[in-house]
């Protein structure tokens, strides 16, 4: 849990949009629910902690890249492309005035370095990013396009309570190992 002023900003953003310009999710944000321990479905909670520290570090914000590998859990029906438990690779870049083009270019470079060169992007919904995209790569053994990741730009109402400068954007992507 972070400091109380940060918690109150997050609560206000969820309930009414806070000072972000959003209307929020318009529900009663409950501390007990927010503090529950659960098996995480992605590593964004860790990313959020790192971004809060980045926004509030001595000397102020400085552009940064973060990468992590950690275990996640999903309520999935297992098949050739889905597991209930796996390790997720996550990357994010926080910098001034990033765009969707920066996100796509970063993802293409990332996957090229691990040998995946045939990529497609499909619009998706994630509650903490907008725009959001699923990433598909062509799987030569399965002879089909397979979802290999998810990505997006963190929503302003997620970043504003952290204290990041207004023109800082965060691009992020995740894939399973």
Coordinates of C-alpha atoms in Angstrom, one line a residue:
X1 CA 0.0 0.0 0.0
X2 CA 1.2 3.5 -0.8
X3 CA 0.9 6.7 1.3
X4 CA -2.6 7.8 2.3
X5 CA -2.7 10.9 0.0
X6 CA -2.0 8.6 -3.0
X7 CA -4.7 6.2 -1.9
X8 CA -7.2 9.1 -1.6
X9 CA -6.3 10.3 -5.1
X10 CA -6.8 6.8 -6.5
X11 CA -10.1 6.4 -4.7
X12 CA -11.4 9.8 -6.0
X13 CA -10.3 8.9 -9.5
X14 CA -12.2 5.6 -9.4
X15 CA -15.3 7.1 -7.9
X16 CA -15.6 10.5 -9.8
X17 CA -12.6 10.9 -12.1
X18 CA -10.8 13.0 -9.4
X19 CA -8.9 15.8 -11.1
X20 CA -8.1 13.7 -14.3
X21 CA -11.0 15.0 -16.4
X22 CA -12.5 11.5 -16.5
X23 CA -15.9 10.6 -15.0
X24 CA -14.3 7.7 -13.2
X25 CA -15.9 4.2 -12.9
X26 CA -18.6 5.8 -10.7
X27 CA -18.7 3.2 -7.9
X28 CA -18.0 3.3 -4.2
X29 CA -14.2 2.4 -3.9
X30 CA -13.7 0.1 -0.9
X31 CA -10.4 0.0 1.0
X32 CA -11.1 -3.5 2.1
X33 CA -11.5 -4.7 -1.5
X34 CA -8.5 -2.8 -2.7
X35 CA -6.3 -4.3 0.0
X36 CA -7.3 -7.9 -0.6
X37 CA -4.5 -10.4 -1.4
X38 CA -5.1 -12.3 -4.6
X39 CA -3.3 -14.2 -7.3
X40 CA -2.4 -11.6 -9.8
X41 CA -3.5 -11.9 -13.4
X42 CA -0.8 -9.5 -14.8
X43 CA 2.2 -7.6 -13.5
X44 CA 0.7 -4.1 -13.9
X45 CA 0.3 -3.7 -10.1
X46 CA 4.1 -3.9 -9.8
X47 CA 4.5 -1.4 -12.7
X48 CA 2.2 1.0 -10.9
X49 CA 4.4 0.9 -7.8
X50 CA 7.5 1.6 -9.9
X51 CA 5.8 4.5 -11.8
X52 CA 4.7 6.0 -8.4
X53 CA 8.3 5.9 -7.2
X54 CA 9.5 7.3 -10.5
X55 CA 7.1 10.3 -10.2
X56 CA 8.0 11.0 -6.6
X57 CA 11.8 10.4 -6.7
X58 CA 14.2 13.0 -5.5
X59 CA 14.9 15.4 -8.4
X60 CA 11.6 14.7 -10.1
X61 CA 10.6 12.6 -13.1
X62 CA 13.2 11.3 -15.5
X63 CA 12.3 9.1 -18.5
X64 CA 12.7 5.4 -17.8
X65 CA 12.3 1.9 -19.1
X66 CA 11.3 -1.0 -17.0
X67 CA 11.2 -4.7 -17.7
X68 CA 10.0 -7.6 -15.5
X69 CA 9.4 -11.3 -15.5
X70 CA 7.1 -12.7 -13.0
X71 CA 4.5 -15.4 -12.4
X72 CA 0.8 -14.7 -13.1
X73 CA -2.4 -16.7 -12.8
X74 CA -5.5 -16.9 -15.1
X75 CA -8.8 -18.6 -15.0
X76 CA -8.3 -20.2 -18.4
X77 CA -9.3 -23.4 -20.2
X78 CA -6.0 -24.9 -21.1
X79 CA -5.1 -25.5 -24.7
X80 CA -2.1 -25.0 -27.1
X81 CA -2.1 -21.3 -26.5
X82 CA -3.5 -20.8 -23.0
X83 CA -2.2 -21.8 -19.5
X84 CA -3.6 -21.2 -16.1
X85 CA -0.3 -20.3 -14.6
X86 CA 2.7 -18.9 -16.5
X87 CA 5.5 -16.3 -16.4
X88 CA 4.8 -12.9 -17.9
X89 CA 7.4 -10.7 -19.5
X90 CA 6.4 -7.0 -19.2
X91 CA 8.0 -3.9 -20.6
X92 CA 7.1 -0.3 -20.2
X93 CA 8.5 3.1 -21.2
X94 CA 7.7 6.3 -19.4
X95 CA 8.7 9.4 -21.3
X96 CA 7.4 12.8 -22.6
X97 CA 4.9 12.8 -25.5
X98 CA 5.0 9.1 -26.4
X99 CA 2.5 8.0 -29.1
X100 CA 0.8 4.8 -30.4
X101 CA 3.5 4.8 -33.1
X102 CA 6.2 4.6 -30.4
X103 CA 4.3 1.7 -28.8
X104 CA 4.0 -0.2 -32.2
X105 CA 7.6 0.5 -33.1
X106 CA 8.9 -0.7 -29.7
X107 CA 6.8 -3.9 -29.9
X108 CA 8.1 -4.7 -33.4
X109 CA 11.7 -4.1 -32.3
X110 CA 11.2 -6.2 -29.2
X111 CA 9.7 -9.2 -31.0
X112 CA 12.2 -9.0 -33.9
X113 CA 15.0 -9.4 -31.3
X114 CA 13.5 -12.7 -30.2
X115 CA 12.9 -13.9 -33.8
X116 CA 9.2 -13.1 -34.3
X117 CA 8.9 -10.9 -37.4
X118 CA 5.3 -11.5 -38.6
X119 CA 3.1 -9.4 -36.3
X120 CA -0.5 -8.1 -36.4
X121 CA -2.2 -5.8 -34.0
X122 CA -5.9 -5.8 -33.1
X123 CA -7.7 -3.2 -31.0
X124 CA -8.6 -4.5 -27.5
X125 CA -10.0 -3.3 -24.2
X126 CA -8.0 -3.1 -21.0
X127 CA -9.3 -1.1 -18.1
X128 CA -6.0 0.7 -17.5
X129 CA -4.8 1.4 -21.1
X130 CA -6.3 3.3 -24.0
X131 CA -5.7 2.7 -26.8
X132 CA -5.1 -1.0 -26.2
X133 CA -4.0 -3.7 -28.7
X134 CA -3.7 -7.5 -28.7
X135 CA -0.5 -8.6 -30.5
X136 CA -0.6 -11.6 -32.8
X137 CA 2.4 -13.5 -34.3
X138 CA 2.3 -16.0 -37.0
X139 CA 3.1 -19.5 -35.6
X140 CA 4.6 -21.6 -38.4
X141 CA 4.1 -25.0 -36.5
X142 CA 0.4 -24.3 -35.9
X143 CA 0.1 -22.5 -39.3
X144 CA -2.1 -19.7 -37.8
X145 CA -1.9 -16.3 -36.2
X146 CA -1.7 -16.7 -32.4
X147 CA -2.1 -14.1 -29.7
X148 CA 1.3 -13.5 -28.2
X149 CA 0.8 -10.4 -26.1
X150 CA -1.2 -7.4 -25.1
X151 CA -0.3 -3.8 -25.0
X152 CA -1.4 -0.2 -24.6
X153 CA -0.9 3.3 -23.4
X154 CA -1.6 3.8 -19.7
X155 CA -4.7 6.0 -19.3
X156 CA -4.2 9.5 -18.0
X157 CA -6.5 8.9 -15.0
X158 CA -4.1 6.0 -14.0
X159 CA -1.0 8.3 -14.2
X160 CA -2.4 11.5 -12.8
X161 CA -2.8 10.3 -9.2
X162 CA 0.8 9.2 -9.2
X163 CA 2.1 12.7 -9.7
X164 CA 3.7 12.3 -13.2
X165 CA 4.0 15.4 -15.3
X166 CA 0.9 16.0 -17.5
X167 CA 2.7 15.3 -20.8
X168 CA 4.3 12.1 -19.7
X169 CA 2.9 9.0 -21.4
X170 CA 3.6 5.4 -20.6
X171 CA 3.6 2.6 -23.2
X172 CA 3.5 -1.0 -22.1
X173 CA 3.3 -4.5 -23.3
X174 CA 3.2 -8.0 -21.9
X175 CA 3.6 -11.5 -23.2
X176 CA 3.8 -15.0 -21.7
X177 CA 6.8 -17.2 -21.6

